mmCIF file with all atom_site columns, C-alpha atoms in Angstrom:
data_model
loop_
_atom_site.group_PDB
_atom_site.id
_atom_site.type_symbol
_atom_site.label_atom_id
_atom_site.label_alt_id
_atom_site.label_comp_id
_atom_site.label_asym_id
_atom_site.label_entity_id
_atom_site.label_seq_id
_atom_site.pdbx_PDB_ins_code
_atom_site.Cartn_x
_atom_site.Cartn_y
_atom_site.Cartn_z
_atom_site.occupancy
_atom_site.B_iso_or_equiv
_atom_site.pdbx_formal_charge
_atom_site.auth_seq_id
_atom_site.auth_comp_id
_atom_site.auth_asym_id
_atom_site.auth_atom_id
_atom_site.pdbx_PDB_model_num
ATOM 1   C CA . PHE J 1 1   ? -14.800 -24.147 -35.006 1.00 43.00 ? 1   PHE J CA 1
ATOM 2   C CA . SER J 1 2   ? -17.898 -22.916 -33.418 1.00 44.00 ? 2   SER J CA 1
ATOM 3   C CA . ASN J 1 3   ? -18.265 -19.206 -32.173 1.00 44.00 ? 3   ASN J CA 1
ATOM 4   C CA . TRP J 1 4   ? -17.396 -19.459 -28.820 1.00 46.00 ? 4   TRP J CA 1
ATOM 5   C CA . GLN J 1 5   ? -13.862 -21.376 -29.795 1.00 43.00 ? 5   GLN J CA 1
ATOM 6   C CA . ILE J 1 6   ? -12.643 -18.517 -32.031 1.00 42.00 ? 6   ILE J CA 1
ATOM 7   C CA . VAL J 1 7   ? -9.813  -17.055 -30.557 1.00 44.00 ? 7   VAL J CA 1
ATOM 8   C CA . THR J 1 8   ? -9.044  -13.610 -32.056 1.00 45.00 ? 8   THR J CA 1
ATOM 9   C CA . ARG J 1 9   ? -5.474  -11.717 -30.998 1.00 45.00 ? 9   ARG J CA 1
ATOM 10  C CA . SER J 1 10  ? -5.696  -8.479  -29.652 1.00 43.00 ? 10  SER J CA 1
ATOM 11  C CA . LYS J 1 11  ? -3.036  -5.817  -31.349 1.00 49.00 ? 11  LYS J CA 1
ATOM 12  C CA . ASP J 1 12  ? -2.491  -3.883  -28.468 1.00 46.00 ? 12  ASP J CA 1
ATOM 13  C CA . THR J 1 13  ? -1.611  -6.209  -25.725 1.00 46.00 ? 13  THR J CA 1
ATOM 14  C CA . GLY J 1 14  ? -1.060  -9.260  -27.603 1.00 43.00 ? 14  GLY J CA 1
ATOM 15  C CA . LYS J 1 15  ? -2.873  -11.481 -25.322 1.00 55.00 ? 15  LYS J CA 1
ATOM 16  C CA . MET J 1 16  ? -5.327  -13.856 -26.592 1.00 56.00 ? 16  MET J CA 1
ATOM 17  C CA . LEU J 1 17  ? -8.817  -12.699 -26.068 1.00 66.00 ? 17  LEU J CA 1
ATOM 18  C CA . ASN J 1 18  ? -11.781 -15.553 -26.241 1.00 85.00 ? 18  ASN J CA 1
ATOM 19  C CA . ASP J 1 19  ? -15.312 -14.613 -26.874 1.00 87.00 ? 19  ASP J CA 1
ATOM 20  C CA . ASN J 1 20  ? -16.022 -15.144 -23.008 1.00 89.00 ? 20  ASN J CA 1
ATOM 21  C CA . ARG J 1 21  ? -13.221 -12.685 -22.082 1.00 87.00 ? 21  ARG J CA 1
ATOM 22  C CA . LYS J 1 22  ? -15.086 -10.100 -24.331 1.00 88.00 ? 22  LYS J CA 1
ATOM 23  C CA . LEU J 1 23  ? -18.237 -10.870 -23.125 1.00 92.00 ? 23  LEU J CA 1
ATOM 24  C CA . GLY J 1 24  ? -16.902 -10.427 -19.265 1.00 90.00 ? 24  GLY J CA 1
ATOM 25  C CA . ILE J 1 25  ? -15.423 -7.222  -20.174 1.00 89.00 ? 25  ILE J CA 1
ATOM 26  C CA . ALA J 1 26  ? -18.414 -5.851  -21.887 1.00 92.00 ? 26  ALA J CA 1
ATOM 27  C CA . LEU J 1 27  ? -20.738 -7.168  -18.801 1.00 95.00 ? 27  LEU J CA 1
ATOM 28  C CA . THR J 1 28  ? -18.052 -5.801  -16.031 1.00 92.00 ? 28  THR J CA 1
ATOM 29  C CA . GLY J 1 29  ? -18.353 -2.534  -17.937 1.00 91.00 ? 29  GLY J CA 1
ATOM 30  C CA . LEU J 1 30  ? -22.098 -2.435  -18.156 1.00 96.00 ? 30  LEU J CA 1
ATOM 31  C CA . GLY J 1 31  ? -22.090 -3.108  -14.433 1.00 95.00 ? 31  GLY J CA 1
ATOM 32  C CA . VAL J 1 32  ? -19.690 -0.625  -13.456 1.00 93.00 ? 32  VAL J CA 1
ATOM 33  C CA . ALA J 1 33  ? -22.108 2.189   -15.722 1.00 95.00 ? 33  ALA J CA 1
ATOM 34  C CA . PHE J 1 34  ? -25.309 0.966   -13.815 1.00 97.00 ? 34  PHE J CA 1
ATOM 35  C CA . THR J 1 35  ? -23.476 0.996   -10.494 1.00 95.00 ? 35  THR J CA 1
ATOM 36  C CA . PHE J 1 36  ? -22.442 4.772   -11.477 1.00 95.00 ? 36  PHE J CA 1
ATOM 37  C CA . PHE J 1 37  ? -26.150 5.749   -12.663 1.00 96.00 ? 37  PHE J CA 1
ATOM 38  C CA . GLY J 1 38  ? -27.499 3.924   -9.455  1.00 95.00 ? 38  GLY J CA 1
ATOM 39  C CA . ILE J 1 39  ? -25.136 6.154   -7.612  1.00 94.00 ? 39  ILE J CA 1
ATOM 40  C CA . MET J 1 40  ? -26.218 9.388   -9.281  1.00 95.00 ? 40  MET J CA 1
ATOM 41  C CA . LEU J 1 41  ? -29.706 8.548   -8.729  1.00 95.00 ? 41  LEU J CA 1
ATOM 42  C CA . PHE J 1 42  ? -29.474 8.876   -5.118  1.00 93.00 ? 42  PHE J CA 1
ATOM 43  C CA . PHE J 1 43  ? -28.564 5.193   -4.750  1.00 94.00 ? 43  PHE J CA 1
ATOM 44  C CA . ASP J 1 44  ? -31.287 3.948   -6.506  1.00 94.00 ? 44  ASP J CA 1
ATOM 45  C CA . ARG J 1 45  ? -31.814 -0.165  -5.420  1.00 94.00 ? 45  ARG J CA 1
ATOM 46  C CA . GLY J 1 46  ? -32.798 -1.291  -8.781  1.00 95.00 ? 46  GLY J CA 1
ATOM 47  C CA . LEU J 1 47  ? -29.619 -0.042  -10.672 1.00 96.00 ? 47  LEU J CA 1
ATOM 48  C CA . LEU J 1 48  ? -26.954 -0.902  -7.964  1.00 96.00 ? 48  LEU J CA 1
ATOM 49  C CA . THR J 1 49  ? -28.407 -4.460  -7.958  1.00 95.00 ? 49  THR J CA 1
ATOM 50  C CA . VAL J 1 50  ? -28.226 -5.022  -11.473 1.00 97.00 ? 50  VAL J CA 1
ATOM 51  C CA . GLY J 1 51  ? -24.940 -3.517  -11.582 1.00 96.00 ? 51  GLY J CA 1
ATOM 52  C CA . ASN J 1 52  ? -23.538 -5.721  -9.060  1.00 95.00 ? 52  ASN J CA 1
ATOM 53  C CA . VAL J 1 53  ? -24.812 -8.780  -10.641 1.00 96.00 ? 53  VAL J CA 1
ATOM 54  C CA . LEU J 1 54  ? -23.448 -7.786  -14.158 1.00 96.00 ? 54  LEU J CA 1
ATOM 55  C CA . PHE J 1 55  ? -19.914 -6.704  -12.629 1.00 93.00 ? 55  PHE J CA 1
ATOM 56  C CA . ILE J 1 56  ? -19.790 -10.265 -10.919 1.00 93.00 ? 56  ILE J CA 1
ATOM 57  C CA . ALA J 1 57  ? -20.778 -12.040 -14.115 1.00 95.00 ? 57  ALA J CA 1
ATOM 58  C CA . GLY J 1 58  ? -18.226 -10.124 -16.063 1.00 93.00 ? 58  GLY J CA 1
ATOM 59  C CA . VAL J 1 59  ? -15.405 -10.997 -13.704 1.00 90.00 ? 59  VAL J CA 1
ATOM 60  C CA . VAL J 1 60  ? -16.386 -14.645 -13.638 1.00 93.00 ? 60  VAL J CA 1
ATOM 61  C CA . LEU J 1 61  ? -16.404 -14.634 -17.397 1.00 93.00 ? 61  LEU J CA 1
ATOM 62  C CA . ILE J 1 62  ? -12.990 -12.870 -17.575 1.00 89.00 ? 62  ILE J CA 1
ATOM 63  C CA . LEU J 1 63  ? -11.330 -14.942 -15.058 1.00 89.00 ? 63  LEU J CA 1
ATOM 64  C CA . GLY J 1 64  ? -13.042 -18.442 -15.451 1.00 91.00 ? 64  GLY J CA 1
ATOM 65  C CA . LEU J 1 65  ? -15.340 -20.015 -13.263 1.00 91.00 ? 65  LEU J CA 1
ATOM 66  C CA . GLU J 1 66  ? -12.437 -21.970 -11.637 1.00 92.00 ? 66  GLU J CA 1
ATOM 67  C CA . ARG J 1 67  ? -10.126 -18.765 -11.462 1.00 91.00 ? 67  ARG J CA 1
ATOM 68  C CA . SER J 1 68  ? -12.843 -16.514 -9.600  1.00 90.00 ? 68  SER J CA 1
ATOM 69  C CA . GLN J 1 69  ? -14.052 -19.315 -7.132  1.00 91.00 ? 69  GLN J CA 1
ATOM 70  C CA . SER J 1 70  ? -10.235 -19.520 -6.222  1.00 90.00 ? 70  SER J CA 1
ATOM 71  C CA . LEU J 1 71  ? -9.933  -15.580 -6.118  1.00 87.00 ? 71  LEU J CA 1
ATOM 72  C CA . PHE J 1 72  ? -12.559 -15.118 -3.803  1.00 89.00 ? 72  PHE J CA 1
ATOM 73  C CA . MET J 1 73  ? -12.047 -18.088 -1.562  1.00 91.00 ? 73  MET J CA 1
ATOM 74  C CA . GLN J 1 74  ? -8.320  -17.819 -0.988  1.00 91.00 ? 74  GLN J CA 1
ATOM 75  C CA . PRO J 1 75  ? -7.899  -17.099 2.881   1.00 91.00 ? 75  PRO J CA 1
ATOM 76  C CA . GLU J 1 76  ? -6.585  -13.729 2.712   1.00 89.00 ? 76  GLU J CA 1
ATOM 77  C CA . ARG J 1 77  ? -9.296  -12.410 0.254   1.00 91.00 ? 77  ARG J CA 1
ATOM 78  C CA . ARG J 1 78  ? -12.418 -14.251 2.322   1.00 92.00 ? 78  ARG J CA 1
ATOM 79  C CA . ARG J 1 79  ? -13.164 -11.278 4.488   1.00 93.00 ? 79  ARG J CA 1
ATOM 80  C CA . GLY J 1 80  ? -13.443 -8.948  1.279   1.00 93.00 ? 80  GLY J CA 1
ATOM 81  C CA . SER J 1 81  ? -15.617 -11.322 -0.364  1.00 94.00 ? 81  SER J CA 1
ATOM 82  C CA . GLY J 1 82  ? -17.670 -11.632 2.853   1.00 95.00 ? 82  GLY J CA 1
ATOM 83  C CA . LEU J 1 83  ? -17.785 -8.026  2.919   1.00 95.00 ? 83  LEU J CA 1
ATOM 84  C CA . PHE J 1 84  ? -19.013 -7.755  -0.989  1.00 94.00 ? 84  PHE J CA 1
ATOM 85  C CA . ALA J 1 85  ? -21.642 -10.443 -0.275  1.00 95.00 ? 85  ALA J CA 1
ATOM 86  C CA . ALA J 1 86  ? -22.997 -8.424  2.922   1.00 97.00 ? 86  ALA J CA 1
ATOM 87  C CA . GLY J 1 87  ? -22.981 -5.102  0.980   1.00 96.00 ? 87  GLY J CA 1
ATOM 88  C CA . LEU J 1 88  ? -25.086 -6.779  -1.878  1.00 94.00 ? 88  LEU J CA 1
ATOM 89  C CA . PHE J 1 89  ? -27.629 -8.176  1.054   1.00 96.00 ? 89  PHE J CA 1
ATOM 90  C CA . LEU J 1 90  ? -27.617 -4.785  2.355   1.00 96.00 ? 90  LEU J CA 1
ATOM 91  C CA . VAL J 1 91  ? -28.265 -3.126  -1.282  1.00 95.00 ? 91  VAL J CA 1
ATOM 92  C CA . LEU J 1 92  ? -31.306 -5.953  -1.661  1.00 94.00 ? 92  LEU J CA 1
ATOM 93  C CA . TYR J 1 93  ? -32.928 -5.024  1.444   1.00 94.00 ? 93  TYR J CA 1
ATOM 94  C CA . GLY J 1 94  ? -33.345 -1.641  0.760   1.00 92.00 ? 94  GLY J CA 1
ATOM 95  C CA . TRP J 1 95  ? -30.115 0.216   2.933   1.00 95.00 ? 95  TRP J CA 1
ATOM 96  C CA . CYS J 1 96  ? -28.354 1.399   -0.521  1.00 95.00 ? 96  CYS J CA 1
ATOM 97  C CA . PHE J 1 97  ? -25.811 3.670   0.709   1.00 95.00 ? 97  PHE J CA 1
ATOM 98  C CA . VAL J 1 98  ? -24.969 1.549   3.675   1.00 96.00 ? 98  VAL J CA 1
ATOM 99  C CA . GLY J 1 99  ? -24.308 -1.696  1.430   1.00 96.00 ? 99  GLY J CA 1
ATOM 100 C CA . PHE J 1 100 ? -22.648 0.573   -1.173  1.00 95.00 ? 100 PHE J CA 1
ATOM 101 C CA . VAL J 1 101 ? -20.109 1.563   1.302   1.00 95.00 ? 101 VAL J CA 1
ATOM 102 C CA . VAL J 1 102 ? -19.450 -2.125  2.634   1.00 96.00 ? 102 VAL J CA 1
ATOM 103 C CA . GLU J 1 103 ? -19.188 -2.879  -1.153  1.00 94.00 ? 103 GLU J CA 1
ATOM 104 C CA . VAL J 1 104 ? -16.712 -0.890  -1.631  1.00 93.00 ? 104 VAL J CA 1
ATOM 105 C CA . PHE J 1 105 ? -14.622 -1.419  1.065   1.00 93.00 ? 105 PHE J CA 1
ATOM 106 C CA . GLY J 1 106 ? -15.155 -5.299  0.213   1.00 93.00 ? 106 GLY J CA 1
ATOM 107 C CA . ILE J 1 107 ? -13.888 -4.605  -3.369  1.00 89.00 ? 107 ILE J CA 1
ATOM 108 C CA . ALA J 1 108 ? -10.747 -2.659  -1.775  1.00 88.00 ? 108 ALA J CA 1
ATOM 109 C CA . ASN J 1 109 ? -10.114 -5.717  0.129   1.00 89.00 ? 109 ASN J CA 1
ATOM 110 C CA . LEU J 1 110 ? -10.737 -7.981  -2.644  1.00 87.00 ? 110 LEU J CA 1
ATOM 111 C CA . PHE J 1 111 ? -8.953  -6.248  -5.637  1.00 83.00 ? 111 PHE J CA 1
ATOM 112 C CA . GLY J 1 112 ? -6.208  -3.794  -3.502  1.00 80.00 ? 112 GLY J CA 1
ATOM 113 C CA . ASP J 1 113 ? -3.059  -5.408  -4.561  1.00 80.00 ? 113 ASP J CA 1
ATOM 114 C CA . PHE J 1 114 ? -4.199  -5.149  -8.514  1.00 79.00 ? 114 PHE J CA 1
ATOM 115 C CA . VAL J 1 115 ? -4.156  -0.901  -7.668  1.00 72.00 ? 115 VAL J CA 1
ATOM 116 C CA . PRO J 1 116 ? -0.360  -0.470  -8.235  1.00 74.00 ? 116 PRO J CA 1
ATOM 117 C CA . HIS J 1 117 ? -0.930  -2.618  -11.895 1.00 77.00 ? 117 HIS J CA 1
ATOM 118 C CA . VAL J 1 118 ? -3.576  -0.612  -12.551 1.00 72.00 ? 118 VAL J CA 1
ATOM 119 C CA . LEU J 1 119 ? -2.406  3.104   -11.841 1.00 72.00 ? 119 LEU J CA 1
ATOM 120 C CA . ASN J 1 120 ? 0.862   1.980   -13.810 1.00 77.00 ? 120 ASN J CA 1
ATOM 121 C CA . LEU J 1 121 ? -1.231  0.884   -16.981 1.00 75.00 ? 121 LEU J CA 1
ATOM 122 C CA . VAL J 1 122 ? -3.393  4.036   -16.798 1.00 72.00 ? 122 VAL J CA 1
ATOM 123 C CA . SER J 1 123 ? -0.531  6.322   -16.074 1.00 76.00 ? 123 SER J CA 1
ATOM 124 C CA . LEU J 1 124 ? 1.307   4.637   -19.336 1.00 79.00 ? 124 LEU J CA 1
ATOM 125 C CA . THR J 1 125 ? -1.929  5.096   -21.584 1.00 78.00 ? 125 THR J CA 1
ATOM 126 C CA . ALA J 1 126 ? -2.829  8.256   -20.368 1.00 78.00 ? 126 ALA J CA 1
ATOM 127 C CA . ARG J 1 127 ? 0.411   9.675   -21.176 1.00 78.00 ? 127 ARG J CA 1
ATOM 128 C CA . ASN J 1 128 ? 0.048   9.176   -24.601 1.00 80.00 ? 128 ASN J CA 1
ATOM 129 C CA . LEU J 1 129 ? -3.271  10.909  -25.061 1.00 80.00 ? 129 LEU J CA 1
ATOM 130 C CA . PRO J 1 130 ? -3.190  13.627  -27.330 1.00 84.00 ? 130 PRO J CA 1
ATOM 131 C CA . TYR J 1 131 ? -3.395  17.293  -26.086 1.00 84.00 ? 131 TYR J CA 1
ATOM 132 C CA . VAL J 1 132 ? -3.500  16.365  -22.318 1.00 83.00 ? 132 VAL J CA 1
ATOM 133 C CA . GLY J 1 133 ? -0.735  13.581  -22.258 1.00 84.00 ? 133 GLY J CA 1
ATOM 134 C CA . VAL J 1 134 ? 1.708   16.717  -21.566 1.00 87.00 ? 134 VAL J CA 1
ATOM 135 C CA . TYR J 1 135 ? -0.447  17.879  -18.231 1.00 88.00 ? 135 TYR J CA 1
ATOM 136 C CA . ILE J 1 136 ? -0.596  14.087  -17.063 1.00 84.00 ? 136 ILE J CA 1
ATOM 137 C CA . GLN J 1 137 ? 2.948   13.662  -17.201 1.00 85.00 ? 137 GLN J CA 1
ATOM 138 C CA . ILE J 1 138 ? 3.110   16.857  -15.112 1.00 88.00 ? 138 ILE J CA 1
ATOM 139 C CA . ILE J 1 139 ? 0.606   15.923  -12.337 1.00 87.00 ? 139 ILE J CA 1
ATOM 140 C CA . LEU J 1 140 ? 2.249   12.312  -12.417 1.00 83.00 ? 140 LEU J CA 1
ATOM 141 C CA . ALA J 1 141 ? 5.601   13.603  -11.573 1.00 86.00 ? 141 ALA J CA 1
ATOM 142 C CA . HIS J 1 142 ? 4.323   15.749  -8.742  1.00 90.00 ? 142 HIS J CA 1
ATOM 143 C CA . PRO J 1 143 ? 6.342   14.836  -5.712  1.00 93.00 ? 143 PRO J CA 1
ATOM 144 C CA . VAL J 1 144 ? 2.940   13.826  -3.880  1.00 92.00 ? 144 VAL J CA 1
ATOM 145 C CA . VAL J 1 145 ? 1.780   11.770  -6.279  1.00 85.00 ? 145 VAL J CA 1
ATOM 146 C CA . GLN J 1 146 ? 5.097   9.601   -6.429  1.00 86.00 ? 146 GLN J CA 1
ATOM 147 C CA . GLN J 1 147 ? 4.534   9.405   -2.834  1.00 88.00 ? 147 GLN J CA 1
ATOM 148 C CA . LEU J 1 148 ? 1.256   8.150   -2.798  1.00 82.00 ? 148 LEU J CA 1
ATOM 149 C CA . LYS J 1 149 ? 2.549   5.769   -5.294  1.00 79.00 ? 149 LYS J CA 1
ATOM 150 C CA . GLU J 1 150 ? 5.324   4.588   -3.657  1.00 81.00 ? 150 GLU J CA 1
ATOM 151 C CA . LYS J 1 151 ? 3.179   4.051   -0.320  1.00 80.00 ? 151 LYS J CA 1
ATOM 152 C CA . LEU J 1 152 ? 0.831   2.206   -2.534  1.00 72.00 ? 152 LEU J CA 1
ATOM 153 C CA . GLN J 1 153 ? 3.473   -0.557  -3.684  1.00 70.00 ? 153 GLN J CA 1
ATOM 154 C CA . GLY J 1 154 ? 5.249   -0.433  -0.610  1.00 69.00 ? 154 GLY J CA 1
ATOM 155 C CA . VAL J 1 155 ? 1.735   -1.378  1.363   1.00 57.00 ? 155 VAL J CA 1
ATOM 156 C CA . THR J 1 156 ? 0.854   -4.116  -1.437  1.00 51.00 ? 156 THR J CA 1
ATOM 157 C CA . HIS J 1 157 ? 4.380   -5.623  -1.699  1.00 50.00 ? 157 HIS J CA 1
ATOM 158 C CA . HIS J 1 158 ? 4.157   -6.365  2.007   1.00 49.00 ? 158 HIS J CA 1
ATOM 159 C CA . GLY J 1 159 ? 1.076   -7.770  1.924   1.00 49.00 ? 159 GLY J CA 1
ATOM 160 C CA . LYS J 1 160 ? -0.662  -5.440  4.011   1.00 48.00 ? 160 LYS J CA 1
ATOM 161 C CA . VAL J 1 161 ? -3.807  -4.605  2.071   1.00 42.00 ? 161 VAL J CA 1
#
């Protein structure tokens, strides 16, 4: 076996992770970090651009080329893909704040269906944290948070996002 064919088993999830997916997770995390620092430095064009490129490369490595192409080119997701690309070009052009807002709207259109799954995973993980898990359970049990969660799940199940 060569290095890129070796597959390891993750102890937490029980799913198989190959080296491309591990690298994709790292690149996506770096992309989010560069984007965060670009925002903190008053929408620095260079950091936002590097963050966008790393984020896109990470998503492609996580999903694979065919699956990411089918994800971004689905008819119901073309608007989100177009908005993200338009925001990327606006950032490159120098309109960083406007481009970032357009990108965020595009990402919300692209990955809005995954929000309930991510919230569920975060809530399950956060409840098991020592010391703060009890407080997170109290916050998650609040009626306003429950209504918001139900509203998000209802909107995504009906396909409106």
